[in-house]
Amino acid sequence: GRILQVGSPAAVYEYPSNRFVAEFIGAVNIFEGRVVESLGDNVLVHCDDNACELLIHHAHPLESGAAVAVAVRPEKITVSETAPSESRNLVRGVVAEIGYLGGVSIYHVRLASGRIVKAQLTNLARLTTTPLAWGQEVYLSWQPSSGLVLTS
C-alpha cells in the first residue's frame, strides 16, 4: 500500500487530496466535468452527464478544458421541492430511495441521466409526516464552498 494523505480526520474528510481518498473516507458524490473557466477563487465546471454547471471554490487557476471531478458530501446538499433561484450547483431528480436513520435521513435521488446522488438531511424536529416521498421530484443544490475540485 501507499500513504496518500496524512492529516487529522476532519482535514482528510473535508479536504481529500485526491479522488481515491475522497471515496475511501465517507460517502461522497462525484461529478465528472471539464473546466469552463477560472473565476477568481472559484472554478466553473460543466458536467455533460448531468447537463449542469458547477461553481466551486478553488483557489488555484485551472486550464480551460481540463478534466476534473467535483466531490460533494451528502450532508452538504440541500434538498428542496421548488427550484432555487441559483442555476449553478443545481440538479433535479426523483427520490428513488429513503433511508430513515433516526437522527438523519438519506435520500437517493435519480437524475435524468440515471445517476444516483445521495443527500443527507438532519432530522431536527419530530416527524409527524414524511417530508419527502418516493417518486417525488426534488432539486439538489449546494454552496460553492461545499464542493471540492479534484484534479487527480
CSV table of N, CA and C in Angstrom, one decimal:
chain,number,residue,atom,x,y,z
A,1,GLY,N,0.8,-1.2,0.0
A,1,GLY,CA,0.0,0.0,0.0
A,1,GLY,C,0.8,1.2,0.0
A,2,ARG,N,0.2,2.4,-0.2
A,2,ARG,CA,0.8,3.7,-0.2
A,2,ARG,C,0.0,4.6,0.7
A,3,ILE,N,0.7,5.5,1.3
A,3,ILE,CA,0.1,6.6,2.1
A,3,ILE,C,-0.2,7.7,1.1
A,4,LEU,N,-1.5,8.0,1.0
A,4,LEU,CA,-1.9,9.0,0.0
A,4,LEU,C,-2.2,10.4,0.7
A,5,GLN,N,-2.5,10.4,2.0
A,5,GLN,CA,-2.7,11.6,2.7
A,5,GLN,C,-2.6,11.4,4.2
A,6,VAL,N,-1.9,12.4,4.8
A,6,VAL,CA,-1.8,12.4,6.3
A,6,VAL,C,-2.4,13.6,6.8
A,7,GLY,N,-3.2,13.5,7.8
A,7,GLY,CA,-3.8,14.7,8.4
A,7,GLY,C,-4.8,14.3,9.5
A,8,SER,N,-5.4,15.2,10.1
A,8,SER,CA,-6.5,14.9,11.1
A,8,SER,C,-7.7,14.3,10.4
A,9,PRO,N,-8.5,13.6,11.1
A,9,PRO,CA,-9.7,13.0,10.5
A,9,PRO,C,-10.5,14.1,9.8
A,10,ALA,N,-10.7,15.2,10.4
A,10,ALA,CA,-11.5,16.3,9.8
A,10,ALA,C,-10.9,16.8,8.5
A,11,ALA,N,-9.6,17.0,8.5
A,11,ALA,CA,-8.9,17.5,7.3
A,11,ALA,C,-8.9,16.5,6.2
A,12,VAL,N,-8.8,15.2,6.5
A,12,VAL,CA,-8.8,14.2,5.4
A,12,VAL,C,-10.2,14.1,4.8
A,13,TYR,N,-11.2,14.2,5.7
A,13,TYR,CA,-12.6,14.1,5.3
A,13,TYR,C,-13.1,15.3,4.5
A,14,GLU,N,-12.8,16.5,5.0
A,14,GLU,CA,-13.2,17.7,4.3
A,14,GLU,C,-12.4,18.1,3.1
A,15,TYR,N,-11.1,17.8,3.1
A,15,TYR,CA,-10.1,18.2,2.1
A,15,TYR,C,-9.3,17.0,1.6
A,16,PRO,N,-10.0,16.0,1.0
A,16,PRO,CA,-9.2,14.9,0.5
A,16,PRO,C,-8.2,15.3,-0.6
A,17,SER,N,-7.1,14.7,-0.7
A,17,SER,CA,-6.1,15.2,-1.7
A,17,SER,C,-6.3,14.6,-3.1
A,18,ASN,N,-7.1,13.6,-3.2
A,18,ASN,CA,-7.4,13.0,-4.5
A,18,ASN,C,-8.7,12.2,-4.4
A,19,ARG,N,-9.2,11.7,-5.6
A,19,ARG,CA,-10.4,11.0,-5.7
A,19,ARG,C,-10.5,9.8,-4.8
A,20,PHE,N,-9.4,9.0,-4.8
A,20,PHE,CA,-9.4,7.8,-4.0
A,20,PHE,C,-9.6,8.1,-2.6
A,21,VAL,N,-9.0,9.1,-2.0
A,21,VAL,CA,-9.1,9.4,-0.6
A,21,VAL,C,-10.6,9.9,-0.4
A,22,ALA,N,-11.1,10.7,-1.3
A,22,ALA,CA,-12.5,11.2,-1.1
A,22,ALA,C,-13.5,10.0,-1.0
A,23,GLU,N,-13.3,9.0,-1.9
A,23,GLU,CA,-14.2,7.9,-1.9
A,23,GLU,C,-14.0,6.9,-0.8
A,24,PHE,N,-12.8,6.9,-0.3
A,24,PHE,CA,-12.4,5.9,0.8
A,24,PHE,C,-12.9,6.4,2.1
A,25,ILE,N,-13.0,7.7,2.4
A,25,ILE,CA,-13.4,8.2,3.6
A,25,ILE,C,-14.8,8.8,3.5
A,26,GLY,N,-15.8,8.0,4.0
A,26,GLY,CA,-17.2,8.5,4.0
A,26,GLY,C,-17.8,8.5,2.6
A,27,ALA,N,-19.1,8.8,2.6
A,27,ALA,CA,-19.9,8.9,1.4
A,27,ALA,C,-19.6,10.2,0.7
A,28,VAL,N,-19.6,10.1,-0.7
A,28,VAL,CA,-19.3,11.3,-1.5
A,28,VAL,C,-20.0,11.1,-2.8
A,29,ASN,N,-20.5,12.2,-3.4
A,29,ASN,CA,-21.0,12.3,-4.7
A,29,ASN,C,-19.9,12.9,-5.6
A,30,ILE,N,-19.6,12.2,-6.7
A,30,ILE,CA,-18.5,12.7,-7.6
A,30,ILE,C,-19.2,13.1,-8.9
A,31,PHE,N,-19.0,14.3,-9.4
A,31,PHE,CA,-19.5,14.8,-10.6
A,31,PHE,C,-18.3,15.0,-11.6
A,32,GLU,N,-18.3,14.3,-12.7
A,32,GLU,CA,-17.2,14.4,-13.7
A,32,GLU,C,-17.5,15.6,-14.6
A,33,GLY,N,-16.5,16.4,-15.0
A,33,GLY,CA,-16.7,17.5,-15.8
A,33,GLY,C,-15.4,18.1,-16.4
A,34,ARG,N,-15.6,19.2,-17.1
A,34,ARG,CA,-14.5,19.9,-17.7
A,34,ARG,C,-14.5,21.4,-17.2
A,35,VAL,N,-13.3,21.9,-17.0
A,35,VAL,CA,-13.3,23.3,-16.6
A,35,VAL,C,-13.7,24.2,-17.7
A,36,VAL,N,-14.6,25.1,-17.4
A,36,VAL,CA,-15.1,26.1,-18.4
A,36,VAL,C,-14.1,27.3,-18.2
A,37,GLU,N,-14.0,27.8,-17.0
A,37,GLU,CA,-13.1,28.9,-16.7
A,37,GLU,C,-12.8,29.1,-15.2
A,38,SER,N,-11.7,29.7,-14.9
A,38,SER,CA,-11.4,30.1,-13.5
A,38,SER,C,-11.9,31.5,-13.3
A,39,LEU,N,-12.6,31.7,-12.2
A,39,LEU,CA,-13.3,33.0,-11.9
A,39,LEU,C,-12.8,33.4,-10.5
A,40,GLY,N,-11.6,34.0,-10.4
A,40,GLY,CA,-11.1,34.4,-9.1
A,40,GLY,C,-10.8,33.2,-8.3
A,41,ASP,N,-11.4,33.1,-7.1
A,41,ASP,CA,-11.2,31.9,-6.2
A,41,ASP,C,-12.2,30.8,-6.5
A,42,ASN,N,-12.8,30.8,-7.6
A,42,ASN,CA,-13.8,29.8,-8.0
A,42,ASN,C,-13.4,29.2,-9.4
A,43,VAL,N,-13.9,28.1,-9.6
A,43,VAL,CA,-13.8,27.5,-11.0
A,43,VAL,C,-15.2,27.0,-11.4
A,44,LEU,N,-15.5,27.3,-12.7
A,44,LEU,CA,-16.7,26.9,-13.3
A,44,LEU,C,-16.5,25.6,-14.1
A,45,VAL,N,-17.3,24.5,-13.7
A,45,VAL,CA,-17.1,23.2,-14.3
A,45,VAL,C,-18.4,22.8,-15.0
A,46,HIS,N,-18.3,22.4,-16.2
A,46,HIS,CA,-19.5,21.9,-16.9
A,46,HIS,C,-19.5,20.3,-16.9
A,47,CYS,N,-20.7,19.8,-16.5
A,47,CYS,CA,-20.9,18.3,-16.4
A,47,CYS,C,-21.8,17.9,-17.5
A,48,ASP,N,-21.3,17.2,-18.5
A,48,ASP,CA,-22.2,16.8,-19.6
A,48,ASP,C,-23.2,15.8,-19.1
A,49,ASP,N,-22.8,14.8,-18.2
A,49,ASP,CA,-23.7,13.8,-17.8
A,49,ASP,C,-25.0,14.3,-17.1
A,50,ASN,N,-24.8,15.4,-16.4
A,50,ASN,CA,-25.9,15.9,-15.6
A,50,ASN,C,-26.5,17.2,-16.2
A,51,ALA,N,-25.8,17.7,-17.3
A,51,ALA,CA,-26.2,18.9,-18.0
A,51,ALA,C,-26.3,20.0,-17.0
A,52,CYS,N,-25.3,20.2,-16.2
A,52,CYS,CA,-25.3,21.3,-15.2
A,52,CYS,C,-23.9,22.0,-15.2
A,53,GLU,N,-24.0,23.2,-14.6
A,53,GLU,CA,-22.7,23.9,-14.3
A,53,GLU,C,-22.5,24.0,-12.8
A,54,LEU,N,-21.3,23.7,-12.5
A,54,LEU,CA,-20.9,23.8,-11.0
A,54,LEU,C,-19.9,24.9,-10.8
A,55,LEU,N,-20.2,25.7,-9.9
A,55,LEU,CA,-19.3,26.8,-9.5
A,55,LEU,C,-18.7,26.4,-8.1
A,56,ILE,N,-17.4,26.1,-8.1
A,56,ILE,CA,-16.8,25.5,-6.9
A,56,ILE,C,-15.6,26.4,-6.5
A,57,HIS,N,-15.5,26.6,-5.2
A,57,HIS,CA,-14.4,27.3,-4.6
A,57,HIS,C,-13.1,26.5,-4.9
A,58,HIS,N,-12.2,27.2,-5.5
A,58,HIS,CA,-10.9,26.5,-5.8
A,58,HIS,C,-9.9,27.6,-6.0
A,59,ALA,N,-8.9,27.8,-5.1
A,59,ALA,CA,-8.1,29.0,-5.1
A,59,ALA,C,-7.0,29.0,-6.2
A,60,HIS,N,-6.8,27.8,-6.8
A,60,HIS,CA,-5.7,27.7,-7.9
A,60,HIS,C,-6.4,27.7,-9.3
A,61,PRO,N,-5.9,28.6,-10.2
A,61,PRO,CA,-6.5,28.6,-11.5
A,61,PRO,C,-6.3,27.2,-12.2
A,62,LEU,N,-7.2,26.8,-13.0
A,62,LEU,CA,-7.1,25.6,-13.8
A,62,LEU,C,-7.3,25.9,-15.2
A,63,GLU,N,-6.7,25.2,-16.1
A,63,GLU,CA,-6.7,25.4,-17.5
A,63,GLU,C,-8.1,25.0,-18.1
A,64,SER,N,-8.7,25.9,-18.9
A,64,SER,CA,-10.0,25.6,-19.5
A,64,SER,C,-9.9,24.3,-20.3
A,65,GLY,N,-10.9,23.5,-20.2
A,65,GLY,CA,-11.0,22.2,-20.8
A,65,GLY,C,-10.4,21.1,-20.0
A,66,ALA,N,-9.7,21.4,-18.9
A,66,ALA,CA,-9.1,20.3,-18.1
A,66,ALA,C,-10.2,19.4,-17.5
A,67,ALA,N,-10.0,18.1,-17.5
A,67,ALA,CA,-10.9,17.2,-16.9
A,67,ALA,C,-10.7,17.2,-15.4
A,68,VAL,N,-11.8,17.3,-14.7
A,68,VAL,CA,-11.8,17.3,-13.2
A,68,VAL,C,-12.9,16.5,-12.7
A,69,ALA,N,-12.9,16.2,-11.4
A,69,ALA,CA,-14.0,15.6,-10.7
A,69,ALA,C,-14.4,16.6,-9.6
A,70,VAL,N,-15.6,16.8,-9.3
A,70,VAL,CA,-16.1,17.6,-8.2
A,70,VAL,C,-16.7,16.7,-7.2
A,71,ALA,N,-16.2,16.8,-5.9
A,71,ALA,CA,-16.7,15.9,-4.8
A,71,ALA,C,-17.6,16.8,-4.0
A,72,VAL,N,-18.8,16.2,-3.7
A,72,VAL,CA,-19.7,16.9,-2.8
A,72,VAL,C,-20.3,15.9,-1.8
A,73,ARG,N,-20.1,16.1,-0.5
A,73,ARG,CA,-20.5,15.2,0.5
A,73,ARG,C,-22.0,15.3,0.7
A,74,PRO,N,-22.7,14.2,0.9
A,74,PRO,CA,-24.2,14.2,1.0
A,74,PRO,C,-24.8,15.2,2.0
A,75,GLU,N,-24.1,15.4,3.1
A,75,GLU,CA,-24.6,16.3,4.2
A,75,GLU,C,-24.5,17.8,3.8
A,76,LYS,N,-23.7,18.1,2.7
A,76,LYS,CA,-23.5,19.4,2.2
A,76,LYS,C,-24.6,19.9,1.2
A,77,ILE,N,-25.5,18.9,0.8
A,77,ILE,CA,-26.5,19.1,-0.2
A,77,ILE,C,-27.8,19.5,0.4
A,78,THR,N,-28.5,20.5,-0.1
A,78,THR,CA,-29.8,20.9,0.3
A,78,THR,C,-30.8,20.3,-0.7
A,79,VAL,N,-31.9,19.8,-0.1
A,79,VAL,CA,-33.0,19.2,-0.9
A,79,VAL,C,-34.2,20.1,-0.8
A,80,SER,N,-34.8,20.4,-1.9
A,80,SER,CA,-36.0,21.3,-1.9
A,80,SER,C,-37.0,20.8,-2.9
A,81,GLU,N,-38.2,21.1,-2.7
A,81,GLU,CA,-39.3,20.8,-3.6
A,81,GLU,C,-39.5,21.8,-4.7
A,82,THR,N,-39.0,23.0,-4.5
A,82,THR,CA,-39.1,24.0,-5.5
A,82,THR,C,-37.7,24.4,-6.0
A,83,ALA,N,-37.5,24.8,-7.2
A,83,ALA,CA,-36.2,25.2,-7.7
A,83,ALA,C,-35.7,26.4,-7.0
A,84,PRO,N,-34.4,26.4,-6.6
A,84,PRO,CA,-33.8,27.6,-6.0
A,84,PRO,C,-33.5,28.6,-7.1
A,85,SER,N,-33.3,29.8,-6.8
A,85,SER,CA,-33.1,30.9,-7.8
A,85,SER,C,-31.8,30.7,-8.5
A,86,GLU,N,-30.8,30.2,-7.9
A,86,GLU,CA,-29.5,30.0,-8.5
A,86,GLU,C,-29.5,28.8,-9.4
A,87,SER,N,-28.9,29.0,-10.6
A,87,SER,CA,-28.9,27.9,-11.6
A,87,SER,C,-27.7,27.0,-11.6
A,88,ARG,N,-26.6,27.5,-10.9
A,88,ARG,CA,-25.4,26.7,-10.8
A,88,ARG,C,-25.5,25.8,-9.5
A,89,ASN,N,-24.7,24.7,-9.5
A,89,ASN,CA,-24.7,23.8,-8.3
A,89,ASN,C,-26.1,23.3,-8.1
A,90,LEU,N,-26.8,23.0,-9.1
A,90,LEU,CA,-28.2,22.6,-9.0
A,90,LEU,C,-28.5,21.4,-10.0
A,91,VAL,N,-29.1,20.4,-9.5
A,91,VAL,CA,-29.5,19.2,-10.3
A,91,VAL,C,-30.9,18.9,-9.8
A,92,ARG,N,-31.7,18.3,-10.8
A,92,ARG,CA,-33.1,17.9,-10.5
A,92,ARG,C,-33.2,16.4,-10.7
A,93,GLY,N,-34.0,15.8,-9.8
A,93,GLY,CA,-34.2,14.3,-9.9
A,93,GLY,C,-35.4,13.9,-9.2
A,94,VAL,N,-35.6,12.6,-9.1
A,94,VAL,CA,-36.7,12.0,-8.4
A,94,VAL,C,-36.2,11.1,-7.3
A,95,VAL,N,-36.8,11.2,-6.1
A,95,VAL,CA,-36.4,10.4,-4.9
A,95,VAL,C,-36.6,8.9,-5.3
A,96,ALA,N,-35.5,8.2,-5.3
A,96,ALA,CA,-35.6,6.7,-5.6
A,96,ALA,C,-35.6,5.9,-4.3
A,97,GLU,N,-34.9,6.3,-3.3
A,97,GLU,CA,-34.9,5.6,-2.0
A,97,GLU,C,-34.8,6.6,-0.9
A,98,ILE,N,-35.3,6.2,0.3
A,98,ILE,CA,-35.2,7.0,1.5
A,98,ILE,C,-34.7,6.1,2.6
A,99,GLY,N,-33.7,6.5,3.3
A,99,GLY,CA,-33.2,5.7,4.5
A,99,GLY,C,-33.4,6.6,5.7
A,100,TYR,N,-34.4,6.3,6.5
A,100,TYR,CA,-34.6,7.0,7.8
A,100,TYR,C,-33.8,6.3,8.9
A,101,LEU,N,-32.8,7.1,9.4
A,101,LEU,CA,-31.9,6.5,10.5
A,101,LEU,C,-32.1,7.2,11.8
A,102,GLY,N,-33.2,7.8,12.1
A,102,GLY,CA,-33.5,8.5,13.3
A,102,GLY,C,-33.0,9.9,13.3
A,103,GLY,N,-31.7,10.1,13.5
A,103,GLY,CA,-31.1,11.4,13.5
A,103,GLY,C,-31.0,12.0,12.2
A,104,VAL,N,-30.9,11.2,11.2
A,104,VAL,CA,-30.7,11.7,9.8
A,104,VAL,C,-31.5,10.8,8.8
A,105,SER,N,-31.8,11.4,7.7
A,105,SER,CA,-32.5,10.7,6.6
A,105,SER,C,-31.5,10.8,5.4
A,106,ILE,N,-31.4,9.7,4.7
A,106,ILE,CA,-30.5,9.7,3.5
A,106,ILE,C,-31.4,9.5,2.3
A,107,TYR,N,-31.3,10.4,1.3
A,107,TYR,CA,-32.2,10.4,0.1
A,107,TYR,C,-31.3,10.0,-1.0
A,108,HIS,N,-31.7,9.0,-1.8
A,108,HIS,CA,-31.0,8.7,-3.1
A,108,HIS,C,-31.9,9.2,-4.2
A,109,VAL,N,-31.4,10.2,-4.9
A,109,VAL,CA,-32.1,10.9,-5.9
A,109,VAL,C,-31.6,10.5,-7.3
A,110,ARG,N,-32.5,10.0,-8.2
A,110,ARG,CA,-32.1,9.6,-9.5
A,110,ARG,C,-32.3,10.8,-10.4
A,111,LEU,N,-31.2,11.2,-11.1
A,111,LEU,CA,-31.2,12.3,-12.1
A,111,LEU,C,-31.7,11.7,-13.4
A,112,ALA,N,-32.0,12.6,-14.3
A,112,ALA,CA,-32.4,12.2,-15.7
A,112,ALA,C,-31.4,11.3,-16.4
A,113,SER,N,-30.2,11.5,-16.1
A,113,SER,CA,-29.1,10.6,-16.7
A,113,SER,C,-29.1,9.2,-16.1
A,114,GLY,N,-29.9,9.0,-15.0
A,114,GLY,CA,-29.9,7.7,-14.4
A,114,GLY,C,-29.0,7.6,-13.2
A,115,ARG,N,-28.1,8.6,-13.1
A,115,ARG,CA,-27.2,8.7,-12.0
A,115,ARG,C,-27.9,8.9,-10.6
A,116,ILE,N,-27.4,8.3,-9.6
A,116,ILE,CA,-27.9,8.5,-8.2
A,116,ILE,C,-27.0,9.4,-7.5
A,117,VAL,N,-27.7,10.4,-6.8
A,117,VAL,CA,-27.0,11.4,-6.0
A,117,VAL,C,-27.5,11.2,-4.6
A,118,LYS,N,-26.7,11.1,-3.6
A,118,LYS,CA,-27.1,11.0,-2.2
A,118,LYS,C,-27.1,12.3,-1.5
A,119,ALA,N,-28.1,12.6,-0.7
A,119,ALA,CA,-28.3,13.8,0.1
A,119,ALA,C,-28.6,13.3,1.5
A,120,GLN,N,-28.0,13.9,2.5
A,120,GLN,CA,-28.3,13.6,3.9
A,120,GLN,C,-28.8,14.8,4.6
A,121,LEU,N,-30.0,14.6,5.2
A,121,LEU,CA,-30.7,15.7,5.9
A,121,LEU,C,-30.8,15.3,7.4
A,122,THR,N,-30.5,16.3,8.3
A,122,THR,CA,-30.6,16.1,9.7
A,122,THR,C,-32.1,16.2,10.1
A,123,ASN,N,-32.6,15.3,10.9
A,123,ASN,CA,-34.0,15.4,11.3
A,123,ASN,C,-34.0,16.2,12.6
A,124,LEU,N,-34.2,17.5,12.5
A,124,LEU,CA,-34.1,18.4,13.6
A,124,LEU,C,-35.4,18.4,14.4
A,125,ALA,N,-36.5,18.1,13.8
A,125,ALA,CA,-37.8,18.1,14.6
A,125,ALA,C,-38.4,16.8,14.5
A,126,ARG,N,-39.3,16.5,15.4
A,126,ARG,CA,-40.0,15.2,15.4
A,126,ARG,C,-40.9,15.1,14.2
A,127,LEU,N,-40.8,14.1,13.4
A,127,LEU,CA,-41.5,13.9,12.2
A,127,LEU,C,-43.0,13.4,12.5
A,128,THR,N,-43.9,14.2,11.9
A,128,THR,CA,-45.3,13.7,12.0
A,128,THR,C,-45.8,13.3,10.7
A,129,THR,N,-45.1,13.7,9.6
A,129,THR,CA,-45.4,13.3,8.3
A,129,THR,C,-44.1,13.1,7.5
A,130,THR,N,-44.0,12.4,6.5
A,130,THR,CA,-42.8,12.2,5.7
A,130,THR,C,-42.7,13.5,4.9
A,131,PRO,N,-41.6,14.2,5.0
A,131,PRO,CA,-41.4,15.5,4.3
A,131,PRO,C,-41.2,15.3,2.8
A,132,LEU,N,-40.5,14.2,2.4
A,132,LEU,CA,-40.3,13.9,1.0
A,132,LEU,C,-40.8,12.4,0.8
A,133,ALA,N,-41.2,12.1,-0.4
A,133,ALA,CA,-41.7,10.8,-0.6
A,133,ALA,C,-41.0,10.2,-1.9
A,134,TRP,N,-41.1,8.8,-1.9
A,134,TRP,CA,-40.6,8.1,-3.1
A,134,TRP,C,-41.3,8.6,-4.3
A,135,GLY,N,-40.5,8.8,-5.4
A,135,GLY,CA,-41.1,9.2,-6.7
A,135,GLY,C,-41.3,10.7,-6.8
A,136,GLN,N,-41.0,11.5,-5.7
A,136,GLN,CA,-41.2,12.9,-5.7
A,136,GLN,C,-40.1,13.6,-6.4
A,137,GLU,N,-40.4,14.6,-7.3
A,137,GLU,CA,-39.4,15.4,-7.9
A,137,GLU,C,-38.8,16.4,-6.9
A,138,VAL,N,-37.4,16.5,-6.9
A,138,VAL,CA,-36.8,17.4,-6.0
A,138,VAL,C,-35.6,18.0,-6.7
A,139,TYR,N,-35.1,19.1,-6.0
A,139,TYR,CA,-33.9,19.8,-6.5
A,139,TYR,C,-32.8,19.7,-5.5
A,140,LEU,N,-31.6,19.4,-5.9
A,140,LEU,CA,-30.5,19.3,-5.0
A,140,LEU,C,-29.6,20.4,-5.4
A,141,SER,N,-29.1,21.1,-4.3
A,141,SER,CA,-28.2,22.3,-4.6
A,141,SER,C,-27.2,22.4,-3.4
A,142,TRP,N,-26.1,23.1,-3.7
A,142,TRP,CA,-25.1,23.3,-2.6
A,142,TRP,C,-24.3,24.6,-2.9
A,143,GLN,N,-23.6,25.0,-1.9
A,143,GLN,CA,-22.9,26.3,-2.0
A,143,GLN,C,-21.5,26.0,-2.7
A,144,PRO,N,-20.9,27.0,-3.3
A,144,PRO,CA,-19.6,26.8,-4.0
A,144,PRO,C,-18.5,26.3,-3.0
A,145,SER,N,-18.6,26.7,-1.7
A,145,SER,CA,-17.6,26.2,-0.7
A,145,SER,C,-17.9,24.8,-0.3
A,146,SER,N,-19.0,24.2,-0.6
A,146,SER,CA,-19.4,22.8,-0.2
A,146,SER,C,-18.7,21.7,-1.1
A,147,GLY,N,-18.3,22.1,-2.3
A,147,GLY,CA,-17.7,21.1,-3.2
A,147,GLY,C,-16.2,21.2,-3.2
A,148,LEU,N,-15.6,20.3,-3.7
A,148,LEU,CA,-14.1,20.2,-3.8
A,148,LEU,C,-13.7,19.8,-5.2
A,149,VAL,N,-12.9,20.5,-5.9
A,149,VAL,CA,-12.4,20.1,-7.2
A,149,VAL,C,-11.2,19.2,-7.0
A,150,LEU,N,-11.3,18.0,-7.6
A,150,LEU,CA,-10.2,17.0,-7.6
A,150,LEU,C,-9.6,16.9,-8.9
A,151,THR,N,-8.3,17.1,-9.0
A,151,THR,CA,-7.6,17.0,-10.3
A,151,THR,C,-6.9,15.7,-10.5
A,152,SER,N,-6.9,14.8,-9.4
A,152,SER,CA,-6.3,13.5,-9.6
A,152,SER,C,-7.1,12.5,-8.8
